Short mmCIF file of C-alpha atoms in Angstrom, two decimals:
data_model
loop_
_atom_site.label_atom_id
_atom_site.label_comp_id
_atom_site.label_asym_id
_atom_site.label_seq_id
_atom_site.Cartn_x
_atom_site.Cartn_y
_atom_site.Cartn_z
CA GLN A 11 104.47 78.96 40.54
CA THR A 12 107.69 78.38 42.26
CA ILE A 13 110.58 80.69 41.82
CA THR A 14 114.04 80.32 43.49
CA VAL A 15 116.83 82.77 43.55
CA SER A 16 120.45 82.19 44.05
CA GLY A 17 123.76 84.27 43.71
CA SER A 18 122.50 87.53 45.09
CA SER A 19 123.16 89.15 48.52
CA ARG A 20 120.78 91.94 47.70
CA TYR A 21 117.51 90.52 46.21
CA SER A 22 115.15 88.06 47.84
CA ALA A 23 113.06 85.48 45.88
CA GLU A 24 109.99 87.79 46.28
CA GLN A 25 111.86 90.84 45.08
CA ALA A 26 113.21 88.97 42.01
CA LYS A 27 109.69 87.72 41.11
CA GLU A 28 108.16 91.27 41.30
CA LEU A 29 111.05 92.47 39.07
CA LEU A 30 111.35 89.83 36.44
CA PHE A 31 107.82 88.08 36.35
CA SER A 32 105.56 91.17 36.69
CA GLY A 33 102.50 91.98 34.59
CA ARG A 34 99.36 89.91 33.80
CA MET A 35 101.20 87.39 31.96
CA GLY A 36 104.50 87.66 33.72
CA LYS A 37 104.00 84.33 35.74
CA ASN A 38 102.94 82.18 32.72
CA SER A 39 105.95 80.08 32.02
CA VAL A 40 105.78 80.18 28.18
CA ILE A 41 105.40 83.94 28.08
CA ALA A 42 108.26 84.27 30.65
CA TYR A 43 110.53 81.87 28.66
CA LEU A 44 109.91 83.68 25.46
CA ARG A 45 110.58 87.09 26.95
CA ASP A 46 113.71 85.93 28.41
CA ARG A 47 114.93 84.41 25.07
CA LEU A 48 113.80 87.19 22.79
CA ASN A 49 114.15 90.42 24.82
CA PRO A 50 117.07 92.27 26.27
CA HIS A 51 117.66 91.47 29.99
CA LYS A 52 116.18 94.17 32.33
CA GLN A 53 118.42 96.58 33.97
CA ILE A 54 118.26 95.90 37.76
CA PRO A 55 119.99 98.26 40.27
CA PHE A 56 123.27 96.49 41.52
CA VAL A 57 122.84 93.52 39.16
CA GLU A 58 125.41 92.83 36.39
CA ASP A 59 123.31 90.29 34.81
CA TYR A 60 120.95 87.31 35.54
CA LYS A 61 120.01 83.98 34.08
CA ILE A 62 116.72 82.26 34.23
CA VAL A 63 116.75 78.50 34.18
CA PHE A 64 113.26 76.83 33.67
CA HIS A 65 112.91 73.41 35.59
CA GLY A 66 109.73 72.34 33.78
CA PRO A 67 106.49 74.52 33.50
CA PHE A 68 106.00 75.30 37.17
CA HIS A 69 109.60 76.11 38.50
CA ALA A 70 111.98 78.78 37.45
CA GLU A 71 115.38 79.37 38.85
CA VAL A 72 116.80 82.93 38.74
CA ILE A 73 120.62 83.01 39.10
CA ILE A 74 121.73 86.72 39.87
CA TYR A 75 125.31 88.04 39.30
CA ASP A 76 125.51 91.05 41.54
CA LYS A 77 127.75 93.97 40.59
CA SER A 78 131.19 94.07 42.42
CA ILE A 79 131.00 97.15 44.71
CA VAL A 80 133.76 98.09 47.36
CA GLY A 81 132.40 101.35 48.58
CA TYR A 82 130.35 104.43 47.82
CA VAL A 83 130.82 108.23 47.97
CA SER A 84 128.06 110.98 48.29
CA TYR A 85 127.60 113.38 45.25
CA MET A 86 124.83 115.77 44.78
CA SER A 87 122.38 114.21 47.03
CA SER A 88 122.97 110.70 45.53
CA TYR A 89 125.26 107.78 46.69
CA MET A 90 127.61 106.76 43.85
CA TYR A 91 128.88 103.17 44.04
CA PHE A 92 132.28 102.17 42.79
CA ASP A 93 134.17 98.88 42.05
CA LYS A 94 137.68 97.74 42.82
CA ASP A 95 138.94 99.85 39.86
CA GLY A 96 137.13 102.89 41.05
CA ILE A 97 134.52 102.78 38.23
CA ILE A 98 131.25 104.27 39.18
CA VAL A 99 128.74 101.31 38.62
CA GLU A 100 125.62 102.57 40.04
CA SER A 101 124.02 105.82 41.23
CA SER A 102 121.28 105.46 43.93
CA SER A 103 119.37 107.33 46.58
CA GLN A 104 119.58 104.20 48.90
CA LYS A 105 122.51 102.92 51.14
CA LEU A 106 123.24 99.29 50.66
CA HIS A 107 123.88 97.32 53.93
CA GLY A 108 127.40 96.21 54.24
CA ILE A 109 129.00 98.56 51.89
CA PRO A 110 131.03 101.32 53.41
CA TRP A 111 130.74 105.10 52.79
CA ILE A 112 134.11 106.40 51.77
CA THR A 113 134.83 110.13 52.84
CA GLY A 114 137.64 112.36 52.79
CA LEU A 115 138.52 111.71 49.12
CA LYS A 116 138.68 114.86 46.83
CA PHE A 117 137.18 114.31 43.41
CA GLY A 118 135.88 116.30 40.50
CA HIS A 119 132.69 115.71 38.33
CA ILE A 120 131.42 112.27 38.64
CA VAL A 121 130.31 110.32 35.45
CA LEU A 122 128.38 106.96 35.67
CA TYR A 123 130.39 104.11 34.47
CA GLN A 124 133.51 106.12 34.37
CA LYS A 125 136.38 106.21 36.87
CA LEU A 126 135.94 108.25 40.03
CA PRO A 127 138.18 111.26 39.19
CA VAL A 128 140.33 111.37 42.23
CA GLU A 129 143.93 112.94 42.65
CA SER A 130 145.74 109.48 43.35
CA GLU A 131 144.27 106.33 41.90
CA ARG A 132 146.39 104.27 44.39
CA VAL A 133 143.46 104.97 46.83
CA PHE A 134 141.43 102.49 45.05
CA GLU A 135 143.93 99.73 45.80
CA GLU A 136 144.14 100.80 49.39
CA ILE A 137 140.20 100.66 49.71
CA LEU A 138 140.12 97.33 48.21
CA ASN A 139 142.79 95.95 50.25
CA LEU A 140 141.19 97.26 53.33
CA THR A 141 137.63 96.18 52.48
CA GLN A 142 139.00 92.59 51.84
CA ILE A 143 140.88 92.42 55.18
CA LEU A 144 137.55 93.34 56.82
CA SER A 145 135.70 90.93 54.95
CA ILE A 146 138.30 88.06 55.92
CA TYR A 147 137.67 88.92 59.53
CA ASP A 148 133.82 89.11 59.06
CA LEU A 149 133.79 92.86 60.07
CA SER A 150 131.26 95.32 58.82
CA VAL A 151 131.94 99.14 58.96
CA ASP A 152 129.79 101.95 58.32
CA LYS A 153 132.22 104.39 57.03
CA ILE A 154 135.91 104.60 56.12
CA GLN A 155 137.46 108.17 56.40
CA TYR A 156 140.66 109.08 54.61
CA ASN A 157 142.88 112.05 55.72
CA THR A 158 145.14 113.99 53.62
CA LEU A 159 147.99 111.48 54.21
CA GLY A 160 146.00 108.56 53.00
CA GLU A 161 145.48 107.26 56.57
CA ALA A 162 142.12 105.51 57.34
CA THR A 163 139.74 105.72 60.24
CA LEU A 164 137.01 103.23 60.44
CA TYR A 165 133.42 103.99 61.91
CA MET A 166 131.52 101.14 63.42
CA GLY A 167 128.28 102.24 65.19
CA GLU A 168 129.51 104.28 68.10
CA ILE A 169 133.11 103.22 67.72
CA GLU A 170 135.81 105.01 65.85
CA VAL A 171 138.99 103.07 64.83
CA ILE A 172 142.23 105.10 64.20
CA LEU A 173 144.30 102.84 61.93
CA GLY A 174 147.13 105.14 61.07
CA SER A 175 149.27 104.34 57.99
CA ASN A 176 148.63 101.38 55.69
CA GLU A 177 151.39 99.24 57.14
CA GLY A 178 150.48 96.12 59.02
CA LEU A 179 146.85 96.50 58.17
CA ASN A 180 146.08 92.80 58.52
CA GLY A 181 147.33 92.74 62.04
CA LYS A 182 145.54 95.86 62.91
CA ILE A 183 142.19 94.40 61.63
CA ALA A 184 142.99 91.08 63.43
CA GLU A 185 143.61 93.06 66.78
CA LEU A 186 140.24 94.83 66.15
CA GLY A 187 138.35 91.62 65.52
CA ASP A 188 139.68 90.37 68.93
CA MET A 189 138.74 93.46 70.81
CA LEU A 190 135.32 94.16 69.54
CA PRO A 191 133.49 91.90 71.86
CA GLN A 192 134.86 93.83 74.83
CA LEU A 193 133.69 97.19 73.34
CA GLU A 194 130.26 96.18 72.43
CA GLY A 195 127.82 98.79 73.51
CA LYS A 196 130.56 101.34 74.20
CA SER A 197 131.17 104.67 72.52
CA GLY A 198 134.62 105.98 71.87
CA ILE A 199 137.76 106.11 69.94
CA LEU A 200 140.16 103.05 69.67
CA TYR A 201 143.85 103.96 68.51
CA LEU A 202 145.52 101.22 66.51
CA ASP A 203 147.94 103.50 64.86
CA ASN A 204 150.68 102.38 67.21
CA TYR A 205 150.41 98.73 66.18
CA ASP A 206 153.65 96.74 65.97
CA GLU A 207 153.75 93.16 65.09
CA THR A 208 157.07 92.55 66.86
CA ARG A 209 155.36 93.26 70.16
CA THR A 210 154.03 90.12 72.04
CA ASN A 211 151.67 91.87 74.67
CA PRO A 212 150.61 95.21 73.00
CA MET A 213 148.55 97.85 74.69
CA TYR A 214 146.07 99.97 73.04
CA THR A 215 144.26 103.22 73.94
CA PHE A 216 140.36 103.33 73.98
CA LYS A 217 139.06 107.00 74.56
CA PRO A 218 135.37 106.97 75.80
CA LYS A 219 133.28 109.69 74.23
CA GLY A 220 131.15 112.02 76.28
#
């Protein structure tokens, strides 16, 4: 009768209930218990695994372990999601909120559960580093675009942020976090590529669009 869900940022209790306890007898606690113990776990998009804990006959707790995803690329009308090692862990037609679209990478034929075939695998370290720093400052980006030199540009709504080289990324993102409230509702390009941690009162260029 009561189902609670923990551990997932992608599935609500209602969604988990539909996925795991569907069918005429799905919400019968005995049937649900036996199914969980005797059958292989269901494959759920973006979920590594799950555990069902039964607290008596009327309450089940679902603990979900989300797949670790750092970004996705667009490939043959699908979105291919990859983890910190560049392994493609999911193919989907939907965009996940909070996961950046990575563009500018050159890659060959993509195979699910294998590494994204890029020219330089070092790019995965750089993507992971950048997304971790963004997470520390609680900043969400729509897209990260890399140029041929491996330099990143962030897209956040109507704002483009030119980061330049990978040097001083932590400081650049800290500056971005401080400046964003002043840029709310604006459209334009912010240049952080001239960031220098030795400067005490830095000035940055914001070029409005249109």
